[in-house]
Coordinates of C-alpha atoms in Angstrom, one line a residue:
M16 CA -37.1 -43.0 29.2
D17 CA -33.8 -43.3 30.0
I18 CA -33.4 -42.3 33.5
S19 CA -30.6 -44.2 34.0
T20 CA -28.9 -41.4 35.3
Y21 CA -32.1 -38.9 36.3
S22 CA -31.7 -37.0 39.4
P23 CA -35.7 -35.1 39.6
P24 CA -35.8 -31.8 41.7
L25 CA -36.9 -31.7 45.2
T26 CA -40.0 -29.5 44.7
D27 CA -41.7 -29.3 47.6
K28 CA -38.3 -27.9 50.3
S29 CA -40.3 -26.6 53.3
S30 CA -41.5 -28.7 56.6
L31 CA -44.9 -29.2 55.8
R32 CA -44.7 -31.0 53.3
N33 CA -41.4 -32.8 53.4
F34 CA -43.8 -34.1 56.8
L35 CA -46.2 -34.8 54.3
I36 CA -44.8 -36.9 52.0
V37 CA -43.6 -38.9 54.6
F38 CA -46.6 -39.1 56.0
F39 CA -48.0 -40.4 53.2
T40 CA -46.2 -42.6 51.2
T41 CA -46.0 -44.8 54.8
L42 CA -49.5 -44.4 53.8
F43 CA -49.3 -45.7 50.9
L44 CA -47.0 -48.3 52.0
A45 CA -49.4 -49.5 54.4
R46 CA -51.9 -50.0 51.3
V47 CA -49.2 -51.3 49.7
V48 CA -49.2 -54.6 52.7
Q49 CA -52.6 -54.7 52.9
R50 CA -53.4 -55.0 49.3
L51 CA -50.2 -57.9 49.2
L52 CA -52.4 -59.7 52.4
T53 CA -56.1 -59.3 50.6
S54 CA -54.0 -60.9 47.3
I55 CA -52.6 -63.5 49.4
L56 CA -55.8 -64.9 51.7
K57 CA -57.6 -64.1 48.3
S58 CA -55.7 -65.9 46.0
K59 CA -55.7 -68.9 49.3
S60 CA -59.8 -69.3 49.0
Q61 CA -59.6 -69.8 45.5
T62 CA -57.7 -72.3 46.4
G63 CA -59.3 -76.0 43.6
S64 CA -62.0 -73.5 42.3
N65 CA -62.3 -73.8 38.8
E66 CA -61.0 -70.8 38.3
D67 CA -57.4 -72.2 38.6
D68 CA -57.9 -74.7 34.8
I69 CA -58.8 -71.3 33.1
Y70 CA -56.8 -69.2 34.0
K71 CA -54.5 -71.6 34.3
A72 CA -51.6 -70.7 32.0
Y73 CA -52.1 -67.3 32.5
K74 CA -50.6 -68.2 36.4
N75 CA -47.7 -69.3 34.6
L76 CA -46.9 -66.6 32.3
G77 CA -42.9 -66.5 33.1
G78 CA -40.8 -63.1 33.5
P79 CA -38.2 -61.3 35.0
Q80 CA -37.5 -61.6 38.7
P81 CA -39.4 -59.1 40.5
F82 CA -37.6 -57.4 43.9
P83 CA -40.0 -58.8 46.8
L84 CA -41.6 -55.1 48.2
R85 CA -44.1 -54.9 45.4
L86 CA -43.9 -51.2 45.7
I87 CA -40.2 -51.9 43.6
G88 CA -41.8 -54.6 42.0
N89 CA -39.7 -55.4 37.7
G90 CA -39.3 -51.1 38.5
Y91 CA -35.5 -51.9 38.8
L92 CA -35.5 -52.8 35.1
I93 CA -36.3 -49.6 34.5
I94 CA -34.1 -47.4 36.9
Y95 CA -31.0 -50.1 36.3
K96 CA -31.3 -50.7 32.3
N97 CA -29.3 -48.4 29.8
D98 CA -31.5 -48.8 26.4
L99 CA -35.1 -50.1 27.5
L100 CA -36.0 -50.2 23.3
R101 CA -33.6 -53.4 23.9
M102 CA -35.2 -55.0 26.6
I103 CA -38.4 -54.5 25.4
V104 CA -37.3 -56.6 22.5
D105 CA -34.8 -58.5 24.1
M106 CA -37.6 -60.2 26.7
P107 CA -40.6 -62.0 24.1
R108 CA -36.8 -63.9 22.8
K109 CA -36.5 -64.9 26.7
Y110 CA -39.8 -65.1 28.8
G111 CA -42.3 -65.9 25.4
L112 CA -45.1 -63.5 23.1
C113 CA -46.1 -63.1 27.0
Y114 CA -44.4 -62.5 30.3
K115 CA -46.0 -61.3 33.2
L116 CA -44.9 -58.3 35.3
T117 CA -44.2 -55.7 38.5
V118 CA -44.7 -52.1 38.4
F119 CA -45.2 -50.1 41.3
N120 CA -47.0 -53.0 43.1
E121 CA -49.5 -53.5 39.6
D122 CA -49.5 -56.4 38.0
F123 CA -48.7 -56.5 34.2
V124 CA -48.8 -59.1 32.2
V125 CA -47.3 -57.6 27.9
L126 CA -49.1 -58.7 25.3
N127 CA -46.1 -59.2 22.0
S128 CA -47.4 -61.0 19.2
P129 CA -50.3 -60.0 16.3
E130 CA -53.0 -62.3 18.2
A131 CA -52.6 -60.9 21.4
A132 CA -53.3 -57.2 19.6
Q133 CA -56.3 -57.9 18.4
A134 CA -57.8 -59.8 21.1
L135 CA -56.7 -56.5 23.2
M136 CA -58.1 -53.8 20.8
M137 CA -60.9 -55.8 18.8
S138 CA -63.2 -56.4 20.9
P139 CA -66.9 -56.4 20.1
S140 CA -67.9 -55.6 24.0
M141 CA -65.8 -52.0 26.0
G142 CA -64.1 -54.0 28.1
H143 CA -60.6 -53.7 26.9
V144 CA -60.4 -49.9 26.6
R145 CA -60.1 -48.5 29.9
R146 CA -56.7 -47.0 30.6
G147 CA -54.1 -48.5 32.6
R148 CA -54.2 -46.8 36.4
L149 CA -51.1 -45.6 36.1
M150 CA -51.9 -43.8 33.1
E151 CA -55.5 -43.1 34.8
K152 CA -53.1 -41.6 38.2
I153 CA -50.4 -39.8 35.9
W154 CA -52.9 -37.8 34.2
P155 CA -54.0 -35.0 36.0
E156 CA -58.0 -36.0 37.1
E157 CA -58.3 -32.2 37.0
I158 CA -57.8 -31.6 33.0
E159 CA -60.9 -34.1 31.2
S160 CA -61.1 -36.0 28.5
F161 CA -62.3 -38.7 26.5
V162 CA -58.8 -40.1 26.2
L163 CA -59.5 -41.3 29.6
Y164 CA -62.9 -41.9 29.6
P165 CA -62.9 -45.9 31.3
G166 CA -65.7 -46.6 28.3
G167 CA -69.4 -47.0 28.1
E168 CA -72.2 -44.7 26.8
K169 CA -70.1 -41.2 27.5
F170 CA -67.0 -42.7 25.3
K171 CA -68.4 -43.9 23.0
N172 CA -70.6 -40.9 22.8
T173 CA -67.9 -38.5 22.9
R174 CA -66.2 -40.5 20.5
K175 CA -68.8 -40.0 18.0
M176 CA -69.0 -36.6 18.4
L177 CA -65.0 -36.1 17.6
A178 CA -65.0 -38.2 14.6
Y179 CA -65.7 -36.4 12.3
P180 CA -63.6 -34.1 12.0
F181 CA -61.0 -36.1 11.9
K182 CA -62.3 -37.3 8.3
Y183 CA -60.6 -37.0 5.0
K184 CA -63.9 -35.4 3.3
A185 CA -63.7 -32.8 7.1
L186 CA -59.8 -32.2 7.0
K187 CA -60.0 -31.5 2.7
E188 CA -61.7 -28.3 3.8
H189 CA -58.6 -27.4 6.0
N190 CA -56.0 -28.4 2.6
H191 CA -54.6 -24.8 2.2
C192 CA -53.4 -25.2 5.4
F193 CA -51.7 -28.1 5.7
H194 CA -49.6 -26.4 2.6
K195 CA -49.9 -22.3 4.3
H196 CA -47.3 -23.2 7.6
S197 CA -44.7 -25.8 5.1
E198 CA -44.2 -23.2 3.2
K199 CA -43.6 -20.8 6.1
L200 CA -41.4 -24.2 7.1
V201 CA -39.7 -24.1 4.2
Q202 CA -38.8 -20.5 4.8
Q203 CA -38.2 -20.7 8.4
L204 CA -35.6 -24.1 6.9
E205 CA -34.0 -21.4 4.5
T206 CA -32.7 -18.4 6.6
R207 CA -31.6 -21.7 9.8
F208 CA -29.3 -23.4 7.4
N209 CA -28.0 -19.9 5.6
G210 CA -30.0 -19.6 2.5
G211 CA -30.5 -22.8 2.2
D212 CA -26.3 -24.7 2.7
G213 CA -24.9 -25.5 6.2
T214 CA -26.1 -27.4 8.9
Y215 CA -28.1 -26.6 12.2
I216 CA -28.1 -29.0 15.6
G217 CA -32.0 -29.8 16.1
I218 CA -35.6 -28.4 14.2
A219 CA -37.9 -30.9 15.8
S220 CA -38.1 -28.5 19.3
D221 CA -39.3 -25.8 17.7
L222 CA -39.0 -25.5 13.8
L223 CA -41.5 -28.5 13.3
K224 CA -43.1 -28.3 16.6
K225 CA -44.7 -25.0 15.0
C226 CA -45.3 -26.2 12.1
T227 CA -47.0 -29.4 13.4
F228 CA -49.2 -26.7 16.4
R229 CA -50.0 -24.4 14.2
I230 CA -51.6 -26.7 10.9
S231 CA -53.6 -29.0 14.3
S232 CA -54.5 -25.5 15.7
E233 CA -55.5 -24.1 13.1
T234 CA -58.0 -27.8 11.4
L235 CA -58.6 -28.6 14.9
M236 CA -59.8 -24.9 16.7
G237 CA -60.7 -23.1 13.0
V238 CA -58.6 -19.6 13.2
D239 CA -55.0 -19.0 12.4
L240 CA -52.9 -18.8 16.3
D241 CA -50.4 -17.0 14.1
D242 CA -53.2 -14.0 14.1
T243 CA -54.7 -14.0 17.5
E244 CA -53.7 -13.0 20.3
G245 CA -51.8 -15.1 22.7
G246 CA -51.6 -17.9 19.7
E247 CA -47.7 -17.9 20.6
V248 CA -48.7 -18.2 24.6
F249 CA -50.2 -20.8 23.6
C250 CA -48.1 -22.6 22.2
E251 CA -45.3 -21.7 24.9
N252 CA -47.3 -23.5 27.8
L253 CA -49.3 -26.1 25.6
D254 CA -46.4 -27.6 25.5
E255 CA -44.8 -26.6 29.3
L256 CA -48.3 -28.3 30.4
M257 CA -47.3 -31.9 28.7
K258 CA -44.2 -31.2 30.9
I259 CA -45.7 -31.9 33.9
F260 CA -47.3 -34.8 32.9
T261 CA -44.7 -36.5 31.7
R262 CA -42.4 -34.9 35.3
R263 CA -44.9 -36.8 37.4
V264 CA -43.8 -40.7 36.2
Y265 CA -40.7 -39.1 37.8
Q266 CA -41.6 -37.7 41.0
P267 CA -44.2 -40.6 42.1
W268 CA -45.3 -38.6 45.5
L269 CA -47.1 -36.4 42.8
L270 CA -49.7 -39.4 42.2
I271 CA -50.9 -38.4 45.6
P272 CA -53.8 -36.6 45.9
L273 CA -52.9 -34.2 48.7
I274 CA -49.7 -34.0 48.0
W275 CA -49.9 -32.8 43.9
R276 CA -52.5 -30.1 44.8
L277 CA -49.5 -28.9 47.5
S278 CA -47.6 -28.6 44.6
S279 CA -46.0 -26.6 42.9
E280 CA -46.7 -28.7 40.0
Y281 CA -50.2 -28.0 40.6
R282 CA -50.0 -24.1 41.2
K283 CA -47.3 -24.6 37.2
M284 CA -50.4 -26.5 35.8
K285 CA -53.3 -24.3 37.2
E286 CA -51.3 -20.7 35.7
V287 CA -50.8 -22.9 32.4
C288 CA -53.9 -24.2 32.2
D289 CA -55.4 -20.7 32.3
K290 CA -53.7 -18.6 30.3
M291 CA -54.3 -21.2 27.7
E292 CA -58.3 -22.0 28.3
K293 CA -57.8 -17.0 27.8
V294 CA -57.3 -17.6 24.2
T295 CA -59.7 -20.4 23.6
L296 CA -62.1 -18.5 25.0
K297 CA -61.7 -16.1 22.6
V298 CA -61.7 -18.7 19.3
I299 CA -64.8 -19.5 21.0
E300 CA -66.2 -15.7 21.1
K301 CA -65.4 -15.9 17.2
H302 CA -67.1 -19.2 16.4
K303 CA -70.6 -17.5 18.4
E304 CA -70.7 -14.0 16.7
K305 CA -70.1 -16.7 12.7
A306 CA -72.4 -19.0 14.1
N307 CA -75.1 -15.8 14.9
L308 CA -74.1 -14.1 11.2
N309 CA -74.2 -17.0 8.8
Q310 CA -76.0 -20.6 10.7
N311 CA -74.7 -21.4 6.8
D312 CA -71.4 -20.6 7.4
L313 CA -70.6 -23.3 9.9
S314 CA -67.4 -25.7 10.0
N315 CA -66.9 -28.9 10.8
T316 CA -63.1 -28.2 13.3
M317 CA -63.4 -30.1 16.7
I318 CA -64.7 -26.5 18.2
E319 CA -67.6 -25.9 16.5
V320 CA -68.6 -29.4 16.1
M321 CA -68.8 -29.9 20.0
F322 CA -70.0 -25.2 20.4
R323 CA -72.5 -27.3 17.9
N324 CA -73.3 -30.5 20.5
G325 CA -73.5 -28.1 24.1
V326 CA -70.2 -29.4 25.0
D327 CA -69.8 -26.8 28.1
E328 CA -66.7 -24.4 26.9
K329 CA -64.8 -24.9 29.8
L330 CA -64.3 -29.1 28.6
I331 CA -64.0 -27.6 24.9
F332 CA -61.1 -25.9 26.6
Y333 CA -59.9 -29.4 27.8
E334 CA -60.5 -31.6 25.0
V335 CA -58.9 -29.4 22.3
A336 CA -55.8 -29.1 24.9
V337 CA -55.2 -32.5 24.8
M338 CA -55.5 -32.9 20.8
L339 CA -53.1 -30.4 20.3
G340 CA -50.9 -31.1 23.5
V341 CA -50.5 -34.6 21.5
A342 CA -49.9 -33.8 17.6
N343 CA -47.3 -31.0 18.8
E344 CA -45.8 -34.4 20.5
T345 CA -45.9 -37.2 18.2
T346 CA -45.9 -35.4 14.9
P347 CA -43.3 -33.6 14.7
L348 CA -40.2 -36.2 15.9
T349 CA -41.7 -38.4 13.5
A350 CA -41.0 -35.9 11.1
E351 CA -37.8 -35.0 12.4
Q352 CA -37.7 -39.3 12.6
A353 CA -38.2 -40.1 8.9
M354 CA -36.6 -37.3 7.0
F355 CA -32.9 -38.6 9.8
F356 CA -33.9 -41.7 8.4
L357 CA -33.3 -40.8 4.5
S358 CA -30.8 -38.5 5.4
L359 CA -29.1 -42.2 6.0
H360 CA -30.6 -44.2 3.0
P361 CA -30.3 -41.2 -0.5
N362 CA -31.2 -43.8 -2.8
H363 CA -34.7 -43.6 -1.2
Q364 CA -34.9 -39.7 -0.7
K365 CA -34.2 -39.6 -3.7
L366 CA -36.3 -42.1 -5.0
C367 CA -38.7 -39.4 -2.7
H368 CA -37.7 -36.1 -4.7
E369 CA -38.3 -38.0 -8.4
E370 CA -42.2 -38.7 -7.0
I371 CA -42.2 -35.4 -5.2
D372 CA -41.0 -33.7 -8.5
A373 CA -43.6 -36.1 -10.8
V374 CA -46.9 -34.8 -8.7
Y375 CA -45.9 -31.6 -7.6
N376 CA -45.5 -31.3 -11.6
D377 CA -48.8 -32.2 -12.6
P378 CA -50.7 -28.9 -13.2
I379 CA -53.3 -30.8 -12.7
N380 CA -52.4 -31.1 -9.0
W381 CA -51.3 -28.1 -8.4
K382 CA -53.9 -25.6 -8.9
S383 CA -53.2 -21.7 -7.3
G384 CA -49.8 -22.6 -5.5
V385 CA -51.7 -25.4 -3.5
L386 CA -51.3 -29.5 -3.9
E387 CA -54.8 -30.6 -4.1
F388 CA -55.9 -32.3 -1.4
E389 CA -56.2 -35.6 -3.6
A390 CA -53.3 -35.8 -5.2
L391 CA -51.8 -36.9 -1.5
K392 CA -52.7 -40.4 -2.2
E393 CA -50.2 -40.3 -5.2
L394 CA -47.4 -39.8 -2.8
K395 CA -47.0 -43.8 -1.8
Q396 CA -43.4 -44.1 -1.9
L397 CA -43.1 -41.0 0.9
E398 CA -45.2 -43.2 2.8
R399 CA -44.1 -45.5 2.6
C400 CA -40.6 -43.9 4.4
I401 CA -42.9 -42.8 6.7
N402 CA -44.2 -46.8 7.9
E403 CA -41.0 -48.2 7.6
T404 CA -40.6 -44.6 10.4
L405 CA -43.1 -45.5 13.0
R406 CA -42.9 -49.3 12.8
I407 CA -38.5 -48.7 13.6
N408 CA -40.2 -46.3 15.9
P409 CA -43.6 -46.2 17.4
L410 CA -43.7 -43.4 19.0
T411 CA -46.7 -44.1 22.0
I412 CA -47.0 -47.6 24.1
I413 CA -50.9 -49.1 24.7
M414 CA -52.0 -49.6 28.1
R415 CA -55.3 -51.4 29.1
Q416 CA -56.6 -51.7 33.2
L417 CA -59.6 -54.6 31.3
E418 CA -62.7 -54.8 33.2
T419 CA -63.8 -58.6 31.5
P420 CA -61.9 -61.6 30.7
L421 CA -59.0 -61.1 28.7
R422 CA -59.3 -63.8 26.1
I423 CA -55.9 -64.1 24.0
D424 CA -56.0 -68.3 22.5
E425 CA -57.1 -71.4 23.1
K426 CA -55.7 -72.2 26.6
L427 CA -54.4 -68.0 27.4
V428 CA -57.2 -66.2 28.7
I429 CA -56.5 -63.1 31.5
P430 CA -58.0 -62.8 33.9
K431 CA -60.7 -59.1 34.5
G432 CA -58.5 -56.2 36.6
V433 CA -55.4 -57.2 35.6
S434 CA -53.1 -53.8 33.7
V435 CA -51.8 -55.5 30.1
I436 CA -49.0 -53.3 28.6
M437 CA -49.1 -54.0 24.5
P438 CA -45.7 -52.3 23.1
P439 CA -45.2 -51.1 19.3
Y440 CA -41.7 -51.0 19.7
A441 CA -41.7 -55.2 21.3
L442 CA -44.3 -56.0 17.6
H443 CA -42.3 -54.5 15.1
H444 CA -38.9 -55.9 15.8
Q445 CA -40.2 -59.2 16.1
P446 CA -38.0 -60.9 12.8
Q447 CA -40.6 -63.5 12.0
Y448 CA -43.0 -60.7 10.6
Y449 CA -39.9 -58.2 9.3
P450 CA -37.2 -60.0 8.6
D451 CA -33.7 -57.8 9.7
P452 CA -35.8 -56.1 11.7
E453 CA -32.9 -52.9 12.3
K454 CA -32.8 -51.9 9.1
Y455 CA -34.9 -49.7 6.9
D456 CA -36.3 -50.6 3.9
P457 CA -39.6 -49.2 3.2
D458 CA -40.5 -51.1 0.5
R459 CA -42.1 -54.1 3.3
F460 CA -45.2 -51.8 3.0
L461 CA -45.9 -52.9 -1.1
P462 CA -49.2 -54.4 -1.4
D463 CA -48.4 -57.6 -1.9
E464 CA -45.6 -56.9 1.5
V465 CA -48.1 -55.9 3.8
K466 CA -50.9 -58.6 2.0
K467 CA -48.6 -61.3 3.5
R468 CA -48.5 -60.5 7.0
H469 CA -50.9 -60.5 10.1
A470 CA -52.8 -57.1 9.5
F471 CA -51.8 -56.3 14.5
A472 CA -47.6 -56.4 13.2
F473 CA -48.1 -53.4 12.2
V474 CA -50.4 -50.4 14.9
P475 CA -48.3 -47.6 15.3
F476 CA -51.4 -45.4 15.9
S477 CA -53.3 -48.8 17.9
A478 CA -56.7 -49.4 16.6
G479 CA -60.2 -50.2 17.5
Q480 CA -62.2 -48.4 19.8
R481 CA -58.9 -46.6 21.4
G482 CA -57.7 -46.8 18.0
C483 CA -55.3 -42.6 18.0
I484 CA -58.4 -40.3 16.2
G485 CA -56.1 -38.0 14.8
M486 CA -54.8 -41.2 12.4
K487 CA -55.8 -39.1 9.4
L488 CA -54.4 -36.0 10.4
A489 CA -50.9 -37.3 11.2
M490 CA -50.9 -39.1 8.9
I491 CA -51.3 -35.7 6.0
E492 CA -49.8 -33.6 8.5
L493 CA -46.3 -35.8 7.6
K494 CA -47.0 -36.2 4.1
V495 CA -47.4 -31.6 4.0
I496 CA -44.6 -31.3 5.8
L497 CA -42.2 -33.0 4.4
A498 CA -43.1 -33.6 0.9
T499 CA -42.4 -29.7 1.0
I500 CA -39.0 -29.6 2.7
L501 CA -38.4 -32.1 0.0
R502 CA -39.4 -30.2 -3.4
H503 CA -37.3 -27.6 -2.1
F504 CA -33.7 -29.7 -0.1
E505 CA -31.9 -32.4 0.2
V506 CA -30.8 -34.0 4.0
K507 CA -28.2 -35.0 5.0
T508 CA -27.1 -35.7 8.3
V509 CA -23.3 -36.2 9.9
D510 CA -25.3 -38.0 12.4
T511 CA -25.6 -41.7 12.3
K512 CA -28.3 -44.5 13.8
E513 CA -25.6 -46.4 16.1
D514 CA -23.5 -42.6 17.6
L515 CA -27.0 -41.5 17.7
K516 CA -29.6 -43.2 20.6
F517 CA -33.2 -43.2 20.8
V518 CA -34.8 -43.1 24.3
I519 CA -37.9 -43.8 25.7
D520 CA -38.9 -40.2 27.3
P521 CA -41.8 -40.9 27.7
T522 CA -42.4 -40.9 23.4
I523 CA -39.1 -43.3 21.5
K524 CA -37.0 -39.3 20.5
P525 CA -33.1 -38.9 19.9
S526 CA -31.4 -38.5 23.0
R527 CA -29.8 -35.7 21.8
P528 CA -30.7 -33.2 18.7
I529 CA -29.7 -34.9 15.3
R530 CA -27.9 -32.5 13.0
F531 CA -28.9 -31.6 9.4
T532 CA -27.2 -30.3 7.0
L533 CA -30.5 -28.8 4.1
K534 CA -29.0 -28.1 0.2
K535 CA -31.2 -26.4 -1.6
R536 CA -32.0 -27.6 -4.8
Q537 CA -32.5 -26.8 -8.3
N538 CA -36.0 -27.0 -9.8

């Protein structure tokens, strides 16, 4: 997230709102001081207790020196550091694979080893599934989703209910959908790139995003929103909703509940949600009509599974909106970056072309203009290229708030209540697991190479009970979209990795649109 030159706009200009900002900021600072004093007193009262021995290694963890005011803490590193991705890689080398940070009055332990990642994500208890406090503050409490549930039976039951629409058996029902929208994308690319022989700046922000939205919405909602009144409005407002979430990071006063509810951002959020909800309710009505007509002809889409389980229509809307929002923020960027790396490495692109041609030209696989679902497993070279893209630029940072102590090894135990961060980017760039980590090398994901590594040295989708529920859908989308593009085009770029800076905003993405040249292939 390159915020060194970011200057957030003042959204509330009235005197009353300015007063409230100052008033509640003062209250917030008073609370910070109170918590600091409480922490000091608690620390003194525990001196000499058995807990000192248990948490000795935790207390001795190193880390960058924080600013004396805890509200700032190590936040100055984020504000003044131009290259956050380089900082994420360098810090473990300087302070160790586990170290401490203080940001926004919250203490964090940063974990950078596969063993720590496994301990955090694969705990048999539910003590390590709660999102960090910062994540919970950023997410508006008005929008309920199991993604933010702190754990417990409600989380387990909801995840179990929602898991089925993302299984291969359920996704196979939508195979035609994947190819229909990917072929439509190719037609749009031909138009944009002058019949397949031109240069254009950026495709992730519109063409790839719209293609992903159409596939995801039809897969999860059971209808093609292109054929639904208000479908385009839903897509546009979904994008705006995710931007509102991001802006709360840059305008932390919006994390104070009263100021948030008085803000223009809150009113905008309500407005976009209302527009999206109207479209969702129309879709739910279609499912009701379908259920009344034929109980034996029901699909296993996410929206229908929730409807059959008696989930409230408002909650159905929130769950669908969150799932689509996450998909639209991540999958198009991964597709674009995979195209970029293949453009920089034509030898690997050639291997992908040969593999795709072989699979699509097999009449057993290619039937009625659609690739058989099982044939996607044969695109192994393409899958390795996707995984190497996700290794170099994983899109997320994993955050947890511990509700039980977390044992990392025989010495290090992190206490309950501490927040932890696990950045896959740092893990994926450790030379002991990935020699020459900046080099693009899909052969790292050959079966024999994968077996040599720790299973948690590659975690682009997290794992365990908080593992990405849409991982299978995302990988299928990426395979079909990229295979369809590469089947029709040779992809090139005039950009280099050195002059195209990648930043965190809020996912890892290029600081400016990538310039592509697409040349029509003669199949």
